[in-house]
Structures are given as structure tokens and as C-alpha cells.
Amino acid sequence: MNDADTTQLDRTAPARPGPRAGYGRWRERARRNRAADLCWRAGVGIVGTVVLVAGIIMIPYPGPGWVVAFAGLAVLSTEFERAHRLLGALRRRYDRWNAWQRRQHGAVRLLLLAATGAVVLGTLWLLGALALGAGWLGLDLPWLASPIEPFA
């Protein structure tokens, strides 16, 4: 490369504002309009709460339960200060819990895994999923039926 080529590379176009800057301007305008602000906050509250509850339900099951729960809190924290503080506190506790688990002996980790499995099996039994699965396999096992009336 000669000097002309390097000077060409050094000249860059001024940076355009990204999508977050546009969102920030839009959100500030919406905050000035009381009805728009209320609608936006209600929508964020509803969506964030639904995602958070779905994540909490998914926590004991294999999959992204914690990620979904934290995502729901992150959505809520965009508009609500309490959710923002709670998200920070839960992140710290979650990190401490994971660090504690990693320090434990293999037997303790297996015991925690067994306890998680018991919670999963218990909820599947209460919701009637085990009886449904047995029925699909053609097994007649009445002890798998849920003791809860709507699911029995």
C-alpha cells in the first residue's frame, strides 16, 4: 500500500447513530405524552411479566428457564427501577449459587441433580403428564393419575 491508499483508509464517514439512539429519542418523545407513556409502560409491564412467569415455570426443567426469567426481568427493568434493582441482586445471587455448586463434591452435585429431577417428576405427576404419557403408550397405571381434580 502506498501513502494514498492509507490516507483513503483513514478517512471514514462520520458514525451514524445506531438503532438505540433512535429508540432513545422516540422514548423521550413518548414520555412527554402521558397517554403514550402509560400505554408503553403497561405494555412493557405485561410483556415483561409474561416472560418472567414463563421463565420461572421453566426453571426446574431442562432448557433456558433462568435465561428466560432474567430476560423477563431485563424487559421490566427498562421501565421500572425496582425490577432493575431486583435484576442486579438476583444476578449476584445466581453467580454465588453457581460458584458454590462448582466448589462442591460430585456427590453433592448429584444430589442437587436428583432433587431437581424429583421436582420435575412431581410437577409432571401433579399436572397429569405422566398419566397422559402412559396412556399414549397403552399402559394402564392408575397411580400415575394426578391427585388434583382439574387434571385428574
CSV table of C-alpha atoms in Angstrom, one decimal:
chain,number,residue,atom,x,y,z
A,1,MET,CA,0.0,0.0,0.0
A,2,ASN,CA,1.2,3.5,-0.7
A,3,ASP,CA,0.5,6.6,1.2
A,4,ALA,CA,-2.5,7.5,-0.9
A,5,ASP,CA,-4.1,4.1,0.0
A,6,THR,CA,-3.6,4.5,3.7
A,7,THR,CA,-5.0,8.0,3.8
A,8,GLN,CA,-8.0,6.7,2.0
A,9,LEU,CA,-8.4,4.1,4.7
A,10,ASP,CA,-8.1,6.7,7.5
A,11,ARG,CA,-10.9,8.7,6.1
A,12,THR,CA,-14.1,7.2,7.4
A,13,ALA,CA,-17.6,8.5,7.2
A,14,PRO,CA,-18.9,10.0,10.4
A,15,ALA,CA,-20.6,7.4,12.5
A,16,ARG,CA,-24.4,7.2,12.1
A,17,PRO,CA,-26.4,6.9,15.3
A,18,GLY,CA,-27.4,3.3,15.8
A,19,PRO,CA,-30.9,2.0,16.5
A,20,ARG,CA,-30.6,2.6,20.2
A,21,ALA,CA,-30.1,6.3,19.7
A,22,GLY,CA,-33.3,6.4,17.6
A,23,TYR,CA,-35.2,4.4,20.2
A,24,GLY,CA,-33.9,6.8,22.9
A,25,ARG,CA,-35.2,9.8,21.1
A,26,TRP,CA,-38.5,8.1,20.4
A,27,ARG,CA,-38.9,7.1,24.0
A,28,GLU,CA,-38.2,10.6,25.3
A,29,ARG,CA,-40.9,12.0,23.0
A,30,ALA,CA,-43.3,9.3,24.2
A,31,ARG,CA,-42.5,10.1,27.9
A,32,ARG,CA,-43.7,13.7,27.3
A,33,ASN,CA,-47.1,12.4,26.1
A,34,ARG,CA,-48.8,11.0,29.3
A,35,ALA,CA,-51.1,8.6,27.4
A,36,ALA,CA,-48.3,7.2,25.2
A,37,ASP,CA,-46.1,6.8,28.2
A,38,LEU,CA,-48.8,5.0,30.2
A,39,CYS,CA,-49.5,2.6,27.3
A,40,TRP,CA,-45.9,1.9,26.7
A,41,ARG,CA,-45.2,1.2,30.4
A,42,ALA,CA,-48.3,-1.0,30.6
A,43,GLY,CA,-47.2,-3.0,27.5
A,44,VAL,CA,-43.6,-3.4,28.9
A,45,GLY,CA,-45.1,-4.5,32.2
A,46,ILE,CA,-47.4,-7.1,30.6
A,47,VAL,CA,-44.8,-8.5,28.2
A,48,GLY,CA,-42.0,-8.5,30.9
A,49,THR,CA,-44.3,-10.2,33.4
A,50,VAL,CA,-45.4,-12.9,31.0
A,51,VAL,CA,-41.8,-13.6,30.0
A,52,LEU,CA,-40.7,-13.6,33.7
A,53,VAL,CA,-43.5,-16.0,34.8
A,54,ALA,CA,-42.8,-18.3,31.8
A,55,GLY,CA,-39.1,-18.4,32.8
A,56,ILE,CA,-39.9,-19.1,36.5
A,57,ILE,CA,-42.1,-22.0,35.4
A,58,MET,CA,-39.3,-23.3,33.2
A,59,ILE,CA,-36.6,-23.1,35.8
A,60,PRO,CA,-36.7,-26.7,37.1
A,61,TYR,CA,-37.0,-28.2,33.6
A,62,PRO,CA,-34.1,-28.7,31.2
A,63,GLY,CA,-33.7,-25.7,29.0
A,64,PRO,CA,-33.4,-22.0,29.2
A,65,GLY,CA,-35.5,-21.3,32.3
A,66,TRP,CA,-33.1,-19.0,34.1
A,67,VAL,CA,-32.3,-17.2,30.8
A,68,VAL,CA,-36.0,-16.5,30.1
A,69,ALA,CA,-36.6,-15.4,33.7
A,70,PHE,CA,-33.7,-13.0,33.6
A,71,ALA,CA,-34.9,-11.8,30.1
A,72,GLY,CA,-38.3,-11.0,31.6
A,73,LEU,CA,-36.7,-9.0,34.4
A,74,ALA,CA,-34.5,-7.2,31.9
A,75,VAL,CA,-37.6,-6.2,29.9
A,76,LEU,CA,-39.2,-5.0,33.1
A,77,SER,CA,-36.0,-3.1,34.2
A,78,THR,CA,-36.1,-1.0,31.1
A,79,GLU,CA,-39.1,0.9,32.6
A,80,PHE,CA,-39.2,0.0,36.3
A,81,GLU,CA,-36.5,0.8,38.8
A,82,ARG,CA,-37.5,-1.9,41.2
A,83,ALA,CA,-37.1,-4.5,38.5
A,84,HIS,CA,-33.7,-3.0,37.7
A,85,ARG,CA,-32.5,-3.4,41.3
A,86,LEU,CA,-34.0,-6.9,41.6
A,87,LEU,CA,-32.3,-8.0,38.4
A,88,GLY,CA,-28.9,-6.8,39.8
A,89,ALA,CA,-29.5,-8.6,43.1
A,90,LEU,CA,-30.6,-11.8,41.5
A,91,ARG,CA,-27.6,-11.9,39.2
A,92,ARG,CA,-25.3,-11.6,42.1
A,93,ARG,CA,-27.1,-14.4,44.0
A,94,TYR,CA,-27.2,-16.6,40.9
A,95,ASP,CA,-23.5,-16.1,40.4
A,96,ARG,CA,-22.8,-17.0,44.0
A,97,TRP,CA,-25.0,-20.1,43.8
A,98,ASN,CA,-23.2,-21.3,40.7
A,99,ALA,CA,-19.8,-20.7,42.3
A,100,TRP,CA,-20.9,-22.7,45.3
A,101,GLN,CA,-22.1,-25.6,43.2
A,102,ARG,CA,-18.9,-25.7,41.3
A,103,ARG,CA,-16.9,-26.0,44.6
A,104,GLN,CA,-19.0,-28.9,45.8
A,105,HIS,CA,-18.1,-32.6,45.8
A,106,GLY,CA,-19.6,-34.7,43.0
A,107,ALA,CA,-22.0,-36.4,45.4
A,108,VAL,CA,-23.5,-33.1,46.4
A,109,ARG,CA,-23.9,-32.1,42.8
A,110,LEU,CA,-25.6,-35.4,42.0
A,111,LEU,CA,-27.9,-34.9,45.0
A,112,LEU,CA,-28.8,-31.5,43.6
A,113,LEU,CA,-29.5,-33.0,40.2
A,114,ALA,CA,-31.7,-35.7,41.8
A,115,ALA,CA,-33.6,-33.1,43.7
A,116,THR,CA,-34.2,-31.1,40.5
A,117,GLY,CA,-35.4,-34.3,38.8
A,118,ALA,CA,-37.8,-35.0,41.7
A,119,VAL,CA,-39.3,-31.5,41.3
A,120,VAL,CA,-39.7,-32.1,37.6
A,121,LEU,CA,-41.3,-35.5,38.1
A,122,GLY,CA,-43.6,-34.2,40.9
A,123,THR,CA,-44.9,-31.4,38.8
A,124,LEU,CA,-45.4,-33.7,35.8
A,125,TRP,CA,-47.3,-36.0,38.0
A,126,LEU,CA,-49.4,-33.2,39.5
A,127,LEU,CA,-50.3,-31.9,36.0
A,128,GLY,CA,-51.2,-35.4,34.8
A,129,ALA,CA,-48.5,-35.5,32.1
A,130,LEU,CA,-47.2,-38.9,33.4
A,131,ALA,CA,-50.7,-40.5,33.1
A,132,LEU,CA,-51.1,-38.9,29.6
A,133,GLY,CA,-47.7,-40.4,28.5
A,134,ALA,CA,-48.6,-43.8,29.9
A,135,GLY,CA,-52.0,-43.7,28.1
A,136,TRP,CA,-50.2,-42.9,24.8
A,137,LEU,CA,-48.0,-46.0,25.4
A,138,GLY,CA,-51.1,-48.1,26.1
A,139,LEU,CA,-50.2,-48.6,29.8
A,140,ASP,CA,-53.0,-48.6,32.4
A,141,LEU,CA,-51.2,-47.3,35.5
A,142,PRO,CA,-53.8,-45.6,37.7
A,143,TRP,CA,-51.2,-44.5,40.3
A,144,LEU,CA,-49.8,-42.0,37.7
A,145,ALA,CA,-53.1,-40.1,37.6
A,146,SER,CA,-53.0,-36.6,39.1
A,147,PRO,CA,-54.5,-36.1,42.5
A,148,ILE,CA,-55.6,-32.6,41.5
A,149,GLU,CA,-59.2,-32.5,40.3
A,150,PRO,CA,-58.9,-30.4,37.1
A,151,PHE,CA,-56.0,-32.6,35.9
A,152,ALA,CA,-57.4,-36.0,37.0
